[in-house]
Each structure stands twice: as C-alpha cells, then as structure tokens.
PDB file of C-alpha atoms in Angstrom:
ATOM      1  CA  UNK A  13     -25.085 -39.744  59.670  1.00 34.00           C
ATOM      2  CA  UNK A  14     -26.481 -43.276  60.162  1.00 35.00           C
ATOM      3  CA  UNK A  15     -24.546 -46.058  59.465  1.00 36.00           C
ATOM      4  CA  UNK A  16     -24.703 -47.264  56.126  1.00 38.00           C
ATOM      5  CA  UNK A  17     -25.420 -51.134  55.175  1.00 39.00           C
ATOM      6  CA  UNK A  18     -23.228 -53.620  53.634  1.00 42.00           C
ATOM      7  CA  UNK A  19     -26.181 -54.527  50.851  1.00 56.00           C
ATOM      8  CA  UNK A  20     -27.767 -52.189  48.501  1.00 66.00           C
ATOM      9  CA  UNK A  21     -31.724 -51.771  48.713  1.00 83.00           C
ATOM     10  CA  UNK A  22     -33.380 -50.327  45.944  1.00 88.00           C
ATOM     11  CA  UNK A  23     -36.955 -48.315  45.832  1.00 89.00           C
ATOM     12  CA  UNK A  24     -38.874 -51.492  45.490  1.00 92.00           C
ATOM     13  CA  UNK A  25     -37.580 -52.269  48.965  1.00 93.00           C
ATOM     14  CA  UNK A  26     -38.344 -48.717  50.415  1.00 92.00           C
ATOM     15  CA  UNK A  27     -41.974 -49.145  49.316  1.00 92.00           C
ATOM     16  CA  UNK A  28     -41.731 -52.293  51.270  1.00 94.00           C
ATOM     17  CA  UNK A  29     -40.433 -50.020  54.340  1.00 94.00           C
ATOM     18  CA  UNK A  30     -42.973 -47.505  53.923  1.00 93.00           C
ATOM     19  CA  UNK A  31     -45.712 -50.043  54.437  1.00 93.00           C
ATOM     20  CA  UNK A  32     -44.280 -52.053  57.483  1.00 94.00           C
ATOM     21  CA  UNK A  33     -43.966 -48.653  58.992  1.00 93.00           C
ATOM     22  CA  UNK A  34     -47.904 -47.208  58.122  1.00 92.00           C
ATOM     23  CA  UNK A  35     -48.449 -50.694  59.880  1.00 91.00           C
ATOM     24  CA  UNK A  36     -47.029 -49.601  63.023  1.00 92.00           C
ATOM     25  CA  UNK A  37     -42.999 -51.225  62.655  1.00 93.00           C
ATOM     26  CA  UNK A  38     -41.653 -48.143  63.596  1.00 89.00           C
ATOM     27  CA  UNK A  39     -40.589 -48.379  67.300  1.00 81.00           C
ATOM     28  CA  UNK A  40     -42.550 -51.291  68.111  1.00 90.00           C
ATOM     29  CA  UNK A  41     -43.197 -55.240  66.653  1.00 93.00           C
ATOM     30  CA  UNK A  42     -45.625 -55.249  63.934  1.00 93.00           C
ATOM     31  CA  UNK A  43     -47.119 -58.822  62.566  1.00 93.00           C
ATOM     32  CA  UNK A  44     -47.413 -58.886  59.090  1.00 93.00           C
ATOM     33  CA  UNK A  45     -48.381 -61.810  56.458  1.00 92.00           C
ATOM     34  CA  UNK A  46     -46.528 -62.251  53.117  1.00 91.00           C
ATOM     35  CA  UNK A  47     -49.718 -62.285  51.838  1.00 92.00           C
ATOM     36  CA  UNK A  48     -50.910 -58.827  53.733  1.00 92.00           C
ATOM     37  CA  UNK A  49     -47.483 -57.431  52.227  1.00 92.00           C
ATOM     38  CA  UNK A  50     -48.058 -58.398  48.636  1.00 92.00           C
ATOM     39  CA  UNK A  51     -52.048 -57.526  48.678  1.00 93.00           C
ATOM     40  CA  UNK A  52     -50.618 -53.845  49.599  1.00 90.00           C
ATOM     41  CA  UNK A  53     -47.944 -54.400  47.198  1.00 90.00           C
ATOM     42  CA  UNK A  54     -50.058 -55.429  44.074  1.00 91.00           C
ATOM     43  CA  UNK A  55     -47.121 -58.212  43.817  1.00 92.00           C
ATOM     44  CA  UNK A  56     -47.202 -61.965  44.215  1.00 93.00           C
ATOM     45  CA  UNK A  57     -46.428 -63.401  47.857  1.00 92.00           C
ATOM     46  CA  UNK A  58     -42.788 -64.269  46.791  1.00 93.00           C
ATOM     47  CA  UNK A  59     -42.278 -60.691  45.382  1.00 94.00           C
ATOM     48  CA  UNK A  60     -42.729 -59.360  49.031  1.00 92.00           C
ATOM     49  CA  UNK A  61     -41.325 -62.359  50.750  1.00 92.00           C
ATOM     50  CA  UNK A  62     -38.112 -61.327  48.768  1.00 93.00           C
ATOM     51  CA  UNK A  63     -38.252 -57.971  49.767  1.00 94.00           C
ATOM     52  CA  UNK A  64     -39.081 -58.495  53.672  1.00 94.00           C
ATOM     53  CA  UNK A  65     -35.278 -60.864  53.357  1.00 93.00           C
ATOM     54  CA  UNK A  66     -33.549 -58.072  51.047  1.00 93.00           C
ATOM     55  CA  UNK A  67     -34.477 -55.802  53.968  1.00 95.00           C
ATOM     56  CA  UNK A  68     -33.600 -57.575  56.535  1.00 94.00           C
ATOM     57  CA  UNK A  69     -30.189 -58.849  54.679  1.00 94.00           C
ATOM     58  CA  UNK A  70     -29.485 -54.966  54.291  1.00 93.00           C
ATOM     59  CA  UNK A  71     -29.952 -54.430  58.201  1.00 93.00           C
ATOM     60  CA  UNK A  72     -33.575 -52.202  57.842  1.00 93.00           C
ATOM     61  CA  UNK A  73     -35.667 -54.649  59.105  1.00 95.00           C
ATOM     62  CA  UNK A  74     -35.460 -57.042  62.343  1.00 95.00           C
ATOM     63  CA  UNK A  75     -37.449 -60.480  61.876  1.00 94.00           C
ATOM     64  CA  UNK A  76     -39.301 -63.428  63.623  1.00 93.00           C
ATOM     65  CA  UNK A  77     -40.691 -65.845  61.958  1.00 89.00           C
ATOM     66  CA  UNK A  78     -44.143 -66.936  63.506  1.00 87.00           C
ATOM     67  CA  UNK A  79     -46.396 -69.699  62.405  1.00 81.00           C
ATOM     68  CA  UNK A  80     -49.064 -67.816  61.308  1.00 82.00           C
ATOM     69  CA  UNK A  81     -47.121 -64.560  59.837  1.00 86.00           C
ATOM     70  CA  UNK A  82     -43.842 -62.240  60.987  1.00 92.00           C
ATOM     71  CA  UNK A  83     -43.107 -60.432  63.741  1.00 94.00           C
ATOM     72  CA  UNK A  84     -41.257 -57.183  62.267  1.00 95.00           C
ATOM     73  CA  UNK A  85     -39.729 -53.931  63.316  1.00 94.00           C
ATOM     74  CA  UNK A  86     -37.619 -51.533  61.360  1.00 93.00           C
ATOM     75  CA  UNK A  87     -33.971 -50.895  62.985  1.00 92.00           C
ATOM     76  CA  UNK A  88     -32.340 -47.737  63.195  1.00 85.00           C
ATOM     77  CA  UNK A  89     -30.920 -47.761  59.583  1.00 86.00           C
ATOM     78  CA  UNK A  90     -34.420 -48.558  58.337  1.00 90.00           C
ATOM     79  CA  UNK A  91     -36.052 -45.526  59.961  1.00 86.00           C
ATOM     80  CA  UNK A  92     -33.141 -42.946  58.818  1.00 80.00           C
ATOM     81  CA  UNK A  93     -33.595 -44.773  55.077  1.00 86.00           C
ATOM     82  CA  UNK A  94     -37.107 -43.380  55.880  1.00 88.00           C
ATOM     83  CA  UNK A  95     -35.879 -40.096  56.865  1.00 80.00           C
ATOM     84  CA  UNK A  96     -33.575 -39.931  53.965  1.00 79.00           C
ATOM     85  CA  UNK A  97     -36.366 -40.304  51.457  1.00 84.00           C
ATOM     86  CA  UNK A  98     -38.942 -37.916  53.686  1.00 80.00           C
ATOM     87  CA  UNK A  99     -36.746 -35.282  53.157  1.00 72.00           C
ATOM     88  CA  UNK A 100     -36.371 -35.910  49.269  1.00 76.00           C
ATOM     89  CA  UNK A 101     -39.729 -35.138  49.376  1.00 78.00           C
ATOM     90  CA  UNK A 102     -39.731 -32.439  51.083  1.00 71.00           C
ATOM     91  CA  UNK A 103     -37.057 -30.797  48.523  1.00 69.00           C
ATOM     92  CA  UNK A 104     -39.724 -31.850  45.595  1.00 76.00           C
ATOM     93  CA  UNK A 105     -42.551 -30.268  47.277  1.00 72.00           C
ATOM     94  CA  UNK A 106     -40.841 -27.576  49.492  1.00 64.00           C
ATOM     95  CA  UNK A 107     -38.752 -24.395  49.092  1.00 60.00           C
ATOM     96  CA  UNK A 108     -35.053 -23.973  51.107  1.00 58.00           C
ATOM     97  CA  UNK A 109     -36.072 -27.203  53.002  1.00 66.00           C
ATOM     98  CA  UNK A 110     -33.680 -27.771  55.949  1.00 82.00           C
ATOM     99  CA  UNK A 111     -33.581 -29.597  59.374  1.00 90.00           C
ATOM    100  CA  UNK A 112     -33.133 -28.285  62.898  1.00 93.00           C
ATOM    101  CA  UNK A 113     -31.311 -30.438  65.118  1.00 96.00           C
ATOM    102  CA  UNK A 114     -30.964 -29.669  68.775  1.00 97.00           C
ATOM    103  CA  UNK A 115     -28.740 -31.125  71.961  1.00 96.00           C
ATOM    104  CA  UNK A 116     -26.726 -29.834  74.478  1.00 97.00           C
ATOM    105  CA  UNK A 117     -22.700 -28.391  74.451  1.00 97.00           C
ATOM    106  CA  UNK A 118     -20.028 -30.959  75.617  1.00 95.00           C
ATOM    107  CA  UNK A 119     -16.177 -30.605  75.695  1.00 91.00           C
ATOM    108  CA  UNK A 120     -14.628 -32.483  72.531  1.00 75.00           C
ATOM    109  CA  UNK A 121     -11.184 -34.229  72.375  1.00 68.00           C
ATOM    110  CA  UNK A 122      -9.407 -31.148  70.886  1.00 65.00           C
ATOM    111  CA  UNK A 123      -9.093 -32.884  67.420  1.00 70.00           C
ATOM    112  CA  UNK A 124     -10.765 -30.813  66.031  1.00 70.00           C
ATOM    113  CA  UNK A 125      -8.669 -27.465  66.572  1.00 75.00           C
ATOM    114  CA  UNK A 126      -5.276 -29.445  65.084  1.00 77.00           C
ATOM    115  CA  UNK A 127      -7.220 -30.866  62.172  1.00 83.00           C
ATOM    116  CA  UNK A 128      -9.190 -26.936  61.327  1.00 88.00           C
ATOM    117  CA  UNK A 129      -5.873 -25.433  61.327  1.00 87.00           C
ATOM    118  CA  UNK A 130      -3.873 -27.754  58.698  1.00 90.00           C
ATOM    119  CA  UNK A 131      -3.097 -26.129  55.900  1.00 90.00           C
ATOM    120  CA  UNK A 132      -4.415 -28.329  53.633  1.00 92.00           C
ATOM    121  CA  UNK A 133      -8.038 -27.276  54.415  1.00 93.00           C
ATOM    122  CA  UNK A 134      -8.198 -23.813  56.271  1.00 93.00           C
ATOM    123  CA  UNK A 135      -7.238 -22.951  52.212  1.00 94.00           C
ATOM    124  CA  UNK A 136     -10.394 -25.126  51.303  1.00 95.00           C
ATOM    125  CA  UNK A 137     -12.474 -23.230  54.130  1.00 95.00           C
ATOM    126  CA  UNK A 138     -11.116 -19.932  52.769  1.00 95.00           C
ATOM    127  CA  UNK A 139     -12.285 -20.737  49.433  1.00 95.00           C
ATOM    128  CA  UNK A 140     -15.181 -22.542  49.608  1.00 95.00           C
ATOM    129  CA  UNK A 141     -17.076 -21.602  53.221  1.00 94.00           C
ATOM    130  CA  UNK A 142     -15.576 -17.815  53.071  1.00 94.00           C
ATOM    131  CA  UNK A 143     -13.783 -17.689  56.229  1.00 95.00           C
ATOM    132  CA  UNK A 144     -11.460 -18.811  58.228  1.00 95.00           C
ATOM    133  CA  UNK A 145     -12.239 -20.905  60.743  1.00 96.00           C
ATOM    134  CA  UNK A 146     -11.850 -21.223  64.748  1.00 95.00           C
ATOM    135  CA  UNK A 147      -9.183 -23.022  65.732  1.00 92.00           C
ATOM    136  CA  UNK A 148     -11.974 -25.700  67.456  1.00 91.00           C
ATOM    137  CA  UNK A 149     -15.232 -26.936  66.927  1.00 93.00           C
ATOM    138  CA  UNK A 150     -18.373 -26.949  68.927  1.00 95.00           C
ATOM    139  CA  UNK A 151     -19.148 -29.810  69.717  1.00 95.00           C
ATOM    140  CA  UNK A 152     -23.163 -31.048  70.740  1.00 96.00           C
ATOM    141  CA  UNK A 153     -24.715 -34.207  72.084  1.00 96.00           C
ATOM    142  CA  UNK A 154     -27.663 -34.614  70.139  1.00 96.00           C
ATOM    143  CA  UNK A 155     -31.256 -35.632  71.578  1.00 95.00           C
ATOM    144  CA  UNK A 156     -32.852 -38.803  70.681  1.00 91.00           C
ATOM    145  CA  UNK A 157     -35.270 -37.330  67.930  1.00 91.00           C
ATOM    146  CA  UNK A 158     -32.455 -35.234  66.411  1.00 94.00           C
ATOM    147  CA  UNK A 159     -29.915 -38.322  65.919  1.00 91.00           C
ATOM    148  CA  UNK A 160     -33.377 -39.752  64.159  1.00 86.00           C
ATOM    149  CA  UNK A 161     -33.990 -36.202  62.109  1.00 87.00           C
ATOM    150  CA  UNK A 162     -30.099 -36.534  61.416  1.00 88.00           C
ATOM    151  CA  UNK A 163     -30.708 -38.523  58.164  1.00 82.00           C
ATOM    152  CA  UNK A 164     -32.247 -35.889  56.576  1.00 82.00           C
ATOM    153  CA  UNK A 165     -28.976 -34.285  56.057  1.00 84.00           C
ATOM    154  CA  UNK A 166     -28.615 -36.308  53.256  1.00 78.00           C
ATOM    155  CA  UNK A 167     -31.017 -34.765  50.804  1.00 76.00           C
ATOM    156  CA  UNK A 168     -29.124 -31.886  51.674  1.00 84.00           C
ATOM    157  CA  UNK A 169     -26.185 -30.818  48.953  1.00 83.00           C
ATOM    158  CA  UNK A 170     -23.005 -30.335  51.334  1.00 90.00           C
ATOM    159  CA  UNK A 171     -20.165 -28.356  50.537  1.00 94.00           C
ATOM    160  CA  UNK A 172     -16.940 -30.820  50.221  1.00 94.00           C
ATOM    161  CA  UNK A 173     -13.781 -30.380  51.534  1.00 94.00           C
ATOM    162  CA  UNK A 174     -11.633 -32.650  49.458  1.00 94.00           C
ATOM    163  CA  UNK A 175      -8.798 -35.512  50.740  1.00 92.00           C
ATOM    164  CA  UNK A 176      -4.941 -34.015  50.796  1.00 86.00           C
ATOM    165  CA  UNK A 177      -1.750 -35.583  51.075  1.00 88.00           C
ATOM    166  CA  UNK A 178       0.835 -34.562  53.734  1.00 81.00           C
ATOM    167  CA  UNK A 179       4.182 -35.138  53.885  1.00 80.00           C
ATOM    168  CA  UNK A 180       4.056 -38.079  56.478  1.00 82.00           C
ATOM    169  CA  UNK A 181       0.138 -39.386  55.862  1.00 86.00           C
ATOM    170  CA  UNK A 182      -3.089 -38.886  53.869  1.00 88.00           C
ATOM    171  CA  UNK A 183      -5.981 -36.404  55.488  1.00 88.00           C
ATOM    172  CA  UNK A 184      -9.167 -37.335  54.332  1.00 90.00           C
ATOM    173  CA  UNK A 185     -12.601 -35.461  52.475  1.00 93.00           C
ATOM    174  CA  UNK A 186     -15.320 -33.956  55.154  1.00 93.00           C
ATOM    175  CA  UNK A 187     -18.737 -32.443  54.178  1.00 93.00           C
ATOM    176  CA  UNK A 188     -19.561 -28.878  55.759  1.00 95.00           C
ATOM    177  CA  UNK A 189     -23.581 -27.703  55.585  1.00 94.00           C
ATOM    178  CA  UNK A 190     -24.316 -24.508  56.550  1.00 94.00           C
ATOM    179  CA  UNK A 191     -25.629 -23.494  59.721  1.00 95.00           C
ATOM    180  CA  UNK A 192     -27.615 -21.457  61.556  1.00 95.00           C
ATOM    181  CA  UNK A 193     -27.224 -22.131  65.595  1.00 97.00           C
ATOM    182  CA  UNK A 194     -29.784 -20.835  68.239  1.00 96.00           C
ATOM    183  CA  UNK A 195     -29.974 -20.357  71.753  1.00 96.00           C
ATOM    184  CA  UNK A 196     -33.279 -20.906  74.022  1.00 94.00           C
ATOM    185  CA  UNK A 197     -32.629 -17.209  74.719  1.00 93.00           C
ATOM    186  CA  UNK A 198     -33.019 -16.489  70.832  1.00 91.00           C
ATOM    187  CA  UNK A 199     -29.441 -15.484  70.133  1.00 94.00           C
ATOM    188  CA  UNK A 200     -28.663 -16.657  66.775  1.00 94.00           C
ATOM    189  CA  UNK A 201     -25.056 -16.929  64.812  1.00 96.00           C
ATOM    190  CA  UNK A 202     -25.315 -17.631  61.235  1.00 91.00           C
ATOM    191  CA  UNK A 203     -22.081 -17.504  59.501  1.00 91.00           C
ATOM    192  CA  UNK A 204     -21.527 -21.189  60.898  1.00 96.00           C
ATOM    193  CA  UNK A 205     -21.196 -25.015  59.238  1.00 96.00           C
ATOM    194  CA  UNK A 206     -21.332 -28.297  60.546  1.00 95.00           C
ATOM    195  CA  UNK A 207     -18.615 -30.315  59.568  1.00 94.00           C
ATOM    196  CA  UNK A 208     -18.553 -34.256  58.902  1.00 91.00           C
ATOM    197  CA  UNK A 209     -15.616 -35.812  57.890  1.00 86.00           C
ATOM    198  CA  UNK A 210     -16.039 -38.665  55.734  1.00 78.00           C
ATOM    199  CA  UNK A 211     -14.144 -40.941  58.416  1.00 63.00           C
ATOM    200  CA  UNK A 212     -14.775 -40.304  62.031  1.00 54.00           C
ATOM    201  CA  UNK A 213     -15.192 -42.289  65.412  1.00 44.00           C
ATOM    202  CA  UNK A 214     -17.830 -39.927  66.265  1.00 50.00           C
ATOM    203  CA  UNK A 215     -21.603 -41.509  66.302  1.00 64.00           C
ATOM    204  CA  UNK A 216     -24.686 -40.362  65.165  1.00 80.00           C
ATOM    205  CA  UNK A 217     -25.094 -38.406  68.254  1.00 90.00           C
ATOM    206  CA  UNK A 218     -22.688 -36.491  67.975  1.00 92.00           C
ATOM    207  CA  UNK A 219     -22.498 -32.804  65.759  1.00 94.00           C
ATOM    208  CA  UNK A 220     -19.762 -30.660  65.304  1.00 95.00           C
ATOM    209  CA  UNK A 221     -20.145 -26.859  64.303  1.00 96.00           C
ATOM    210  CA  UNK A 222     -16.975 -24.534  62.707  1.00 96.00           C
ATOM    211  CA  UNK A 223     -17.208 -20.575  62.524  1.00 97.00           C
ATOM    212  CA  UNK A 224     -14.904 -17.903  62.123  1.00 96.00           C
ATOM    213  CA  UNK A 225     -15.159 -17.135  66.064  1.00 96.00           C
ATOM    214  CA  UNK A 226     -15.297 -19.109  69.271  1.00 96.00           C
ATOM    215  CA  UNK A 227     -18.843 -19.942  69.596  1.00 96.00           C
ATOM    216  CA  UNK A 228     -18.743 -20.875  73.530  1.00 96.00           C
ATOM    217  CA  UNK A 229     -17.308 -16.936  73.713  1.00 96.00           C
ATOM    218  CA  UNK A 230     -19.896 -15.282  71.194  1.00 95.00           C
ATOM    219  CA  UNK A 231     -23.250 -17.326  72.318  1.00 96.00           C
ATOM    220  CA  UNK A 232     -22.223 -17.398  76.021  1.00 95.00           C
ATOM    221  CA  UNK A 233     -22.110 -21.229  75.822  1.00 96.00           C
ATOM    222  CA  UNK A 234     -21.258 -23.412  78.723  1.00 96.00           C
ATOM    223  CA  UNK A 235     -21.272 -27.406  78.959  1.00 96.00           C
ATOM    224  CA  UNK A 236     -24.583 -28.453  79.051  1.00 96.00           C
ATOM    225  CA  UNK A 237     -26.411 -25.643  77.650  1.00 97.00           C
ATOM    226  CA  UNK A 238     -28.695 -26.492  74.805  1.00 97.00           C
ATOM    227  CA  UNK A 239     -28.510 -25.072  71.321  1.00 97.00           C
ATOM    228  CA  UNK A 240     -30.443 -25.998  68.249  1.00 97.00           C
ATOM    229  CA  UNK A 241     -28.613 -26.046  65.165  1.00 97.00           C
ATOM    230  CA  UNK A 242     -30.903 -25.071  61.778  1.00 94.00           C
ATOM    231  CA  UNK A 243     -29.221 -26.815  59.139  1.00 92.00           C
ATOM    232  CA  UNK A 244     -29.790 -25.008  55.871  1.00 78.00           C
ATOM    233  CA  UNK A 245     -30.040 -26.005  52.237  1.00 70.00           C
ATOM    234  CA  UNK A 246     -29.621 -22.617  50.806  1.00 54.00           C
ATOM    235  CA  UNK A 247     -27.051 -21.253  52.770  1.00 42.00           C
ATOM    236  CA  UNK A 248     -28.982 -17.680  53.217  1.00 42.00           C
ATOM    237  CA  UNK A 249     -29.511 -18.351  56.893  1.00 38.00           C
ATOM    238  CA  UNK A 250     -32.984 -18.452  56.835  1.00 38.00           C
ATOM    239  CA  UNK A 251     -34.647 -21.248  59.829  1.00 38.00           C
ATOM    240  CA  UNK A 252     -36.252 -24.119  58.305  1.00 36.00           C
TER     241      UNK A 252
END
C-alpha cells in the first residue's frame, strides 16, 4: 500500500484534506488563506493554521508560504489517506464493496516461489485461503490510477498470514485479499489472492497474485499482457 507517515493525523486533519482537495490540491497547487480554511472549517484561523502544519508535518500536504496566503498540494500519502477514507464510505453505504486494479504481467525475482513453499505458511494457506498454493506468484506492474485506487485496500478486512520462526531466522506476517483476475478477452480465475507481506521492497506499483495453479499457464499470460485484478471484500468472487 502507500507508505505510511512517521506522525499520526487524526479526522480533524482529514476534514482539513477533504477541503484543500474540493479546492482543487489534488494534482495541482491550490492557494488557500488560513482564514478561507477556518471560514470552511467553522474554527478559528489558528485551529486550521494548526492543521495545514499537522498535515504537512505528517507528509499529506506540500507547502509555500506566500504573502498573501499558501500555495498547497496534497502528496501522494495525502491522496491515498483520501482513498482510504473514500472507501470506508463506500463499505457504510455499499454492499461487497471492492476495488479493481489493473496493469500489465512482468517477470518477478523468484522470491516468491521459495517463500510460498515454506512450510511455515503453505500450512497457513491450507487453512486459512483453502488451497495450496503455486509454487510462484504473478506478479503485475500497476497503472498510475491503480497504484492511486491501491489505498482502498485498506478498508478491506485481509486474511493474515501470521510471523513464524525458523530454525536459522524469523519469517514475517503477510495479508492475502481475495481475488478475482480478468483478462481483456474476459477469461476470469477466481480462486486467487493477492498477497502483501507486511515487509517488502516492493512499491506501490507493484501486486502480487497466489492461486492453486500457474496463472501465466491457465490465463494464457505472457509479459506484458494486461490483467485487471477485482479485489473482493466478500470473498464470493463477485466483480466490484
């Protein structure tokens, strides 16, 4: 997912966020007044000077200070905040809400098929996803608007795959959501999850997918073809 922020922001701050972005900080420069800010606020200019630095201290919010006001954009971790609380919304107000994400097949590093196959979690994929998985993963370079829709994943309830202890090291906890994947031709696999481990020097463009067969074999899948992956939040396969 994005990349979390050294300093906590709470939902007074998000309101904040909300408003710079109806005033047109997200993706460009917006000028904004203290005064503007606390008039939409209903607080006192200090109140929403405080929250324009608390944003900007948490990384959400670029500044420059201008004599008559602030220049202001919100930075990448502002706008997946944003998507983070769009889709608790959309769980409030919506039924099996999930989020498609889309990009195109590239070879991985082949971590993935020595990690899948340690004992310590196929037994937790037996258990908890109901299969066994592929000795690999898919792996996907994400387009621009799906590393932005990738936030949403968060209002999402994974299924965990808990930390183990080897004999020579500690493996760490991963997330697994399931999955339905789809091909531009309209071939669709369901019995699939993308994994996340808690710790990993992949970036926010980058998805992985497990299933209990090699997905490049079943869905014909080449580097470079595109595949849209329908992260679910009820499991039952059904396209969001």
């Amino acid at each position: 997912m994005g990349t979390r922020t050294g300093h906590a922001v709470g939902h007074d701050e998000l309101a904040a966020l909300k408003l710079l972005a109806l005033e047109g900080a997200l993706g460009e420069r917006a000028t904004v007044t203290c005064a503007g800010l606390a008039d939409r606020l209903d607080a006192s200019n200090q109140t929403a000077s405080r929250r324009l630095q608390r944003l900007e201290d948490a990384g959400l919010l670029d500044r420059e200070i201008l004599g008559d006001g602030q220049l202001v954009a919100i930075t990448e971790d502002g706008e997946h905040a944003l998507q983070r609380e769009y889709a608790d919304y959309r769980r409030i107000f919506e039924r099996d809400v999930g989020v498609s994400l889309s990009g195109v097949v590239t070879s991985g590093m082949g971590e993935g098929r020595h990690y899948i196959t340690l004992s310590g979690y196929m037994e937790q994929f037996e258990s908890r996803l109901g299969y066994a998985p592929f000795a690999g993963t898919l792996n996907l370079d994400l387009d621009e608007e799906s590393v932005r829709a990738r936030a949403r994943m968060d209002a999402i309830d994974p299924i965990p795959i808990d930390g183990w202890e080897g004999e020579d090291r500690t493996y760490g906890p991963a997330f697994c959501w399931p999955a339905v994947l789809e091909t531009p031709e309209g071939e669709r696999y369901a019995e699939s999850h993308v994994i996340a481990p808690e710790r990993t020097h992949h970036g926010a463009d980058q998805l992985e997918v497990i299933a209990p067969e090699r997905l490049r074999d079943v869905l014909d899948l080449e580097d470079g073809d595109h595949v849209t992956v329908h992260v679910e939040n009820d499991g039952e396969g059904e396209e969001s």
